[in-house]
mmCIF file of C-alpha atoms in Angstrom:
data_model
loop_
_atom_site.group_PDB
_atom_site.id
_atom_site.type_symbol
_atom_site.label_atom_id
_atom_site.label_comp_id
_atom_site.label_asym_id
_atom_site.label_seq_id
_atom_site.Cartn_x
_atom_site.Cartn_y
_atom_site.Cartn_z
ATOM 1 C CA UNK L 30 44.057 72.400 11.950
ATOM 2 C CA UNK L 31 42.305 75.133 9.890
ATOM 3 C CA UNK L 32 41.960 72.479 7.158
ATOM 4 C CA UNK L 33 45.757 72.228 6.890
ATOM 5 C CA UNK L 34 48.391 69.882 8.203
ATOM 6 C CA UNK L 35 50.366 71.362 11.080
ATOM 7 C CA UNK L 36 53.622 70.437 9.335
ATOM 8 C CA UNK L 37 54.578 69.196 5.888
ATOM 9 C CA UNK L 38 57.223 66.664 6.809
ATOM 10 C CA UNK L 39 58.358 64.201 9.449
ATOM 11 C CA UNK L 40 61.910 63.340 10.454
ATOM 12 C CA UNK L 41 60.999 59.674 10.828
ATOM 13 C CA UNK L 42 59.298 59.538 7.418
ATOM 14 C CA UNK L 43 62.277 61.229 5.781
ATOM 15 C CA UNK L 44 64.768 58.769 7.267
ATOM 16 C CA UNK L 45 62.627 55.798 6.253
ATOM 17 C CA UNK L 46 62.301 57.193 2.731
ATOM 18 C CA UNK L 47 66.097 57.706 2.489
ATOM 19 C CA UNK L 48 66.764 54.122 3.540
ATOM 20 C CA UNK L 49 64.050 52.686 1.273
ATOM 21 C CA UNK L 50 65.272 54.610 -1.788
ATOM 22 C CA UNK L 51 68.991 54.518 -0.885
ATOM 23 C CA UNK L 52 69.237 58.314 -1.055
ATOM 24 C CA UNK L 53 71.717 60.478 0.815
ATOM 25 C CA UNK L 54 70.141 63.306 2.799
ATOM 26 C CA UNK L 55 71.182 66.726 4.048
ATOM 27 C CA UNK L 56 68.843 67.421 6.977
ATOM 28 C CA UNK L 57 67.739 70.971 7.777
ATOM 29 C CA UNK L 58 66.569 71.445 11.372
ATOM 30 C CA UNK L 59 64.748 74.721 10.930
ATOM 31 C CA UNK L 60 63.375 76.144 14.161
ATOM 32 C CA UNK L 61 62.732 79.546 12.612
ATOM 33 C CA UNK L 62 59.798 81.099 10.803
ATOM 34 C CA UNK L 63 59.291 78.117 8.483
ATOM 35 C CA UNK L 64 58.853 75.818 11.478
ATOM 36 C CA UNK L 65 55.626 77.643 12.320
ATOM 37 C CA UNK L 66 52.395 75.694 11.891
ATOM 38 C CA UNK L 67 49.926 76.488 9.115
ATOM 39 C CA UNK L 68 47.292 78.330 11.079
ATOM 40 C CA UNK L 69 47.716 79.578 14.635
ATOM 41 C CA UNK L 70 47.609 76.566 16.967
ATOM 42 C CA UNK L 71 49.401 77.365 20.256
ATOM 43 C CA UNK L 72 47.962 74.226 21.845
ATOM 44 C CA UNK L 73 49.945 72.123 19.347
ATOM 45 C CA UNK L 74 52.677 74.313 17.905
ATOM 46 C CA UNK L 75 55.628 75.498 20.014
ATOM 47 C CA UNK L 76 56.357 78.569 17.871
ATOM 48 C CA UNK L 77 52.758 79.722 18.211
ATOM 49 C CA UNK L 78 52.831 79.099 21.961
ATOM 50 C CA UNK L 79 56.018 81.139 22.424
ATOM 51 C CA UNK L 80 54.717 83.906 20.157
ATOM 52 C CA UNK L 81 51.774 84.479 22.505
ATOM 53 C CA UNK L 82 54.230 86.488 24.645
ATOM 54 C CA UNK L 83 55.160 89.684 22.774
ATOM 55 C CA UNK L 84 58.568 89.740 24.486
ATOM 56 C CA UNK L 85 59.419 86.532 22.624
ATOM 57 C CA UNK L 86 58.682 88.240 19.296
ATOM 58 C CA UNK L 87 60.415 90.652 16.957
ATOM 59 C CA UNK L 88 59.120 94.232 17.128
ATOM 60 C CA UNK L 89 58.940 96.754 14.291
ATOM 61 C CA UNK L 90 60.616 100.163 14.376
ATOM 62 C CA UNK L 91 57.220 101.504 15.496
ATOM 63 C CA UNK L 92 57.148 99.113 18.480
ATOM 64 C CA UNK L 93 54.538 96.897 16.821
ATOM 65 C CA UNK L 94 54.032 93.151 17.158
ATOM 66 C CA UNK L 95 51.643 91.942 14.475
ATOM 67 C CA UNK L 96 49.209 89.071 14.342
ATOM 68 C CA UNK L 97 50.751 86.030 12.678
ATOM 69 C CA UNK L 98 48.467 86.211 9.632
ATOM 70 C CA UNK L 99 48.838 89.988 9.086
ATOM 71 C CA UNK L 100 50.660 89.316 5.792
ATOM 72 C CA UNK L 101 48.385 86.483 4.657
ATOM 73 C CA UNK L 102 47.870 88.030 1.222
ATOM 74 C CA UNK L 103 51.503 87.722 0.157
ATOM 75 C CA UNK L 104 52.134 85.557 -2.931
ATOM 76 C CA UNK L 105 54.431 82.597 -2.490
ATOM 77 C CA UNK L 106 54.965 78.885 -2.802
ATOM 78 C CA UNK L 107 52.311 78.161 -0.180
ATOM 79 C CA UNK L 108 48.931 79.641 0.619
ATOM 80 C CA UNK L 109 49.032 82.437 3.210
ATOM 81 C CA UNK L 110 52.087 81.459 5.288
ATOM 82 C CA UNK L 111 52.169 83.066 8.729
ATOM 83 C CA UNK L 112 55.133 85.409 8.447
ATOM 84 C CA UNK L 113 54.292 88.544 10.408
ATOM 85 C CA UNK L 114 54.934 87.342 13.971
ATOM 86 C CA UNK L 115 58.470 85.966 14.257
ATOM 87 C CA UNK L 116 60.467 84.865 17.283
ATOM 88 C CA UNK L 117 63.169 87.276 18.438
ATOM 89 C CA UNK L 118 66.834 86.344 18.257
ATOM 90 C CA UNK L 119 67.985 88.417 21.235
ATOM 91 C CA UNK L 120 69.976 86.711 23.956
ATOM 92 C CA UNK L 121 67.509 87.568 26.745
ATOM 93 C CA UNK L 122 64.655 85.504 25.247
ATOM 94 C CA UNK L 123 65.527 82.555 27.462
ATOM 95 C CA UNK L 124 62.331 80.549 26.863
ATOM 96 C CA UNK L 125 62.950 80.640 23.107
ATOM 97 C CA UNK L 126 66.540 79.499 23.556
ATOM 98 C CA UNK L 127 65.758 76.770 26.094
ATOM 99 C CA UNK L 128 63.124 75.139 23.880
ATOM 100 C CA UNK L 129 65.238 75.530 20.767
ATOM 101 C CA UNK L 130 68.230 73.874 22.415
ATOM 102 C CA UNK L 131 66.044 71.065 23.769
ATOM 103 C CA UNK L 132 64.476 70.361 20.374
ATOM 104 C CA UNK L 133 67.736 70.549 18.431
ATOM 105 C CA UNK L 134 69.397 68.136 20.838
ATOM 106 C CA UNK L 135 66.446 65.744 20.628
ATOM 107 C CA UNK L 136 66.494 65.768 16.827
ATOM 108 C CA UNK L 137 70.293 65.602 16.801
ATOM 109 C CA UNK L 138 70.334 62.446 18.912
ATOM 110 C CA UNK L 139 67.965 60.768 16.446
ATOM 111 C CA UNK L 140 70.117 61.821 13.501
ATOM 112 C CA UNK L 141 73.283 60.663 15.236
ATOM 113 C CA UNK L 142 71.771 57.184 15.425
ATOM 114 C CA UNK L 143 70.815 57.435 11.731
ATOM 115 C CA UNK L 144 74.404 58.445 10.909
ATOM 116 C CA UNK L 145 75.797 55.487 12.863
ATOM 117 C CA UNK L 146 73.478 53.035 11.124
ATOM 118 C CA UNK L 147 73.622 54.547 7.608
ATOM 119 C CA UNK L 148 76.819 56.589 7.252
ATOM 120 C CA UNK L 149 76.636 56.394 3.463
ATOM 121 C CA UNK L 150 73.262 58.176 3.490
ATOM 122 C CA UNK L 151 74.078 60.904 6.013
ATOM 123 C CA UNK L 152 75.277 64.030 4.190
ATOM 124 C CA UNK L 153 75.043 66.384 7.181
ATOM 125 C CA UNK L 154 72.847 68.831 9.094
ATOM 126 C CA UNK L 155 71.933 72.472 8.471
ATOM 127 C CA UNK L 156 70.632 74.613 11.310
ATOM 128 C CA UNK L 157 68.056 77.304 10.515
ATOM 129 C CA UNK L 158 68.594 78.059 6.862
ATOM 130 C CA UNK L 159 66.478 81.219 7.323
ATOM 131 C CA UNK L 160 67.538 83.097 10.444
ATOM 132 C CA UNK L 161 66.849 86.786 10.037
ATOM 133 C CA UNK L 162 65.193 89.937 11.241
ATOM 134 C CA UNK L 163 61.737 89.768 9.673
ATOM 135 C CA UNK L 164 62.159 90.716 5.979
ATOM 136 C CA UNK L 165 58.579 90.255 4.793
ATOM 137 C CA UNK L 166 57.307 93.802 5.311
ATOM 138 C CA UNK L 167 57.754 96.560 2.729
ATOM 139 C CA UNK L 168 57.339 99.369 5.279
ATOM 140 C CA UNK L 169 58.547 97.849 8.565
ATOM 141 C CA UNK L 170 61.926 96.596 9.741
ATOM 142 C CA UNK L 171 62.943 94.580 12.767
ATOM 143 C CA UNK L 172 64.010 93.850 15.514
ATOM 144 C CA UNK L 173 63.233 96.617 18.006
ATOM 145 C CA UNK L 174 62.178 94.307 20.816
ATOM 146 C CA UNK L 175 63.083 96.135 24.076
ATOM 147 C CA UNK L 176 65.465 93.322 24.984
ATOM 148 C CA UNK L 177 67.103 93.498 21.536
ATOM 149 C CA UNK L 178 67.744 97.202 22.165
ATOM 150 C CA UNK L 179 69.048 96.335 25.637
ATOM 151 C CA UNK L 180 71.480 93.885 24.023
ATOM 152 C CA UNK L 181 72.470 96.543 21.442
ATOM 153 C CA UNK L 182 73.364 98.979 24.236
ATOM 154 C CA UNK L 183 75.478 96.371 26.002
ATOM 155 C CA UNK L 184 77.244 95.551 22.726
ATOM 156 C CA UNK L 185 78.150 99.225 22.226
ATOM 157 C CA UNK L 186 79.586 99.373 25.762
ATOM 158 C CA UNK L 187 81.140 95.904 25.790
ATOM 159 C CA UNK L 188 79.258 95.319 29.038
ATOM 160 C CA UNK L 189 76.670 92.902 30.439
ATOM 161 C CA UNK L 190 76.465 89.822 28.227
ATOM 162 C CA UNK L 191 79.489 91.193 26.295
ATOM 163 C CA UNK L 192 81.522 91.784 29.448
ATOM 164 C CA UNK L 193 84.516 89.608 30.427
ATOM 165 C CA UNK L 194 82.283 87.090 32.215
ATOM 166 C CA UNK L 195 79.256 87.472 29.938
ATOM 167 C CA UNK L 196 77.888 84.623 27.851
ATOM 168 C CA UNK L 197 78.668 86.580 24.662
ATOM 169 C CA UNK L 198 82.127 87.700 25.761
ATOM 170 C CA UNK L 199 83.691 86.131 22.656
ATOM 171 C CA UNK L 200 81.547 88.482 20.524
ATOM 172 C CA UNK L 201 82.669 91.630 22.349
ATOM 173 C CA UNK L 202 83.504 94.273 19.725
ATOM 174 C CA UNK L 203 87.067 95.563 19.457
ATOM 175 C CA UNK L 204 85.786 99.134 19.700
ATOM 176 C CA UNK L 205 83.519 99.990 22.637
ATOM 177 C CA UNK L 206 82.211 103.376 23.692
ATOM 178 C CA UNK L 207 81.530 105.577 26.655
ATOM 179 C CA UNK L 208 78.329 107.593 26.414
ATOM 180 C CA UNK L 209 80.308 110.751 25.576
ATOM 181 C CA UNK L 210 82.229 108.948 22.831
ATOM 182 C CA UNK L 211 78.992 107.593 21.371
ATOM 183 C CA UNK L 212 77.383 111.051 21.348
ATOM 184 C CA UNK L 213 80.428 112.547 19.629
ATOM 185 C CA UNK L 214 80.438 109.801 17.007
ATOM 186 C CA UNK L 215 76.687 109.797 16.303
ATOM 187 C CA UNK L 216 75.979 113.479 16.795
ATOM 188 C CA UNK L 217 73.456 112.688 19.532
ATOM 189 C CA UNK L 218 72.768 114.122 22.983
ATOM 190 C CA UNK L 219 71.834 111.071 25.032
ATOM 191 C CA UNK L 220 72.151 111.762 28.758
ATOM 192 C CA UNK L 221 71.994 108.096 29.830
ATOM 193 C CA UNK L 222 72.447 104.690 28.260
ATOM 194 C CA UNK L 223 68.740 104.035 28.809
ATOM 195 C CA UNK L 224 68.060 106.669 26.143
ATOM 196 C CA UNK L 225 70.359 105.159 23.505
ATOM 197 C CA UNK L 226 68.251 103.882 20.628
ATOM 198 C CA UNK L 227 69.113 102.417 17.199
ATOM 199 C CA UNK L 228 68.098 104.347 14.109
ATOM 200 C CA UNK L 229 64.416 103.877 13.310
ATOM 201 C CA UNK L 230 64.370 105.530 9.885
ATOM 202 C CA UNK L 231 64.765 103.451 6.760
ATOM 203 C CA UNK L 232 68.262 103.753 5.204
ATOM 204 C CA UNK L 233 68.549 105.922 2.113
ATOM 205 C CA UNK L 234 68.566 104.025 -1.168
ATOM 206 C CA UNK L 235 72.119 105.144 -1.912
ATOM 207 C CA UNK L 236 73.240 103.142 1.138
ATOM 208 C CA UNK L 237 71.905 99.902 -0.354
ATOM 209 C CA UNK L 238 74.160 97.702 -2.486
ATOM 210 C CA UNK L 239 72.760 97.290 -5.978
ATOM 211 C CA UNK L 240 73.436 94.073 -7.943
ATOM 212 C CA UNK L 241 75.830 95.750 -10.373
ATOM 213 C CA UNK L 242 78.129 96.752 -7.521
ATOM 214 C CA UNK L 243 78.126 93.372 -5.812
ATOM 215 C CA UNK L 244 80.885 91.755 -7.895
ATOM 216 C CA UNK L 245 83.287 94.659 -7.314
ATOM 217 C CA UNK L 246 82.465 94.647 -3.607
ATOM 218 C CA UNK L 247 83.323 90.941 -3.450
ATOM 219 C CA UNK L 248 86.604 91.504 -5.313
ATOM 220 C CA UNK L 249 87.512 94.338 -2.955
ATOM 221 C CA UNK L 250 86.696 92.136 0.015
ATOM 222 C CA UNK L 251 88.906 89.311 -1.311
#
């Protein structure tokens, strides 16, 4: 499609190569941005199909959802990867999660059989080596999808999906807030939770860890 292969590799080909060359393999089942096809092909590629709905995508701080090839001029190891339109990670994107679970289980069942037949070649499985809020923009940051903000509000309150019966109850923060407590802490004047919004300004440089400070930070953490 677009004079490019939809994908670079095949699980079946990789397993056959491992057996033929007697090589152990660590499999990475990446359903994230690098699983996207080269060239927009929603009729063939699941990521592209899901990304047709803006609510399945990450939004910028300016409430923008870009075309997949918006950053096509970026240098890299491949020609014009499609990096600008990325699937959201919020818990309310049920279509994204349903398909991801289905595909991971399908691939996992194949790899379980490979492990049973060739235990000496099966090193393990990684899931999504690159799972992140879109980092490829110099002047945009993500994810401000309305449902991501909805999840953020529930996390602050310890309610909804973070409530006692919620599907993310185990991730409920130790400290939760009433609206008055949040306003006192943040110096804001929100009159309802529907107004609560994460910061949309880029952090000051002095809030960013520089490489020279990283070692001391790690020692302090230890």
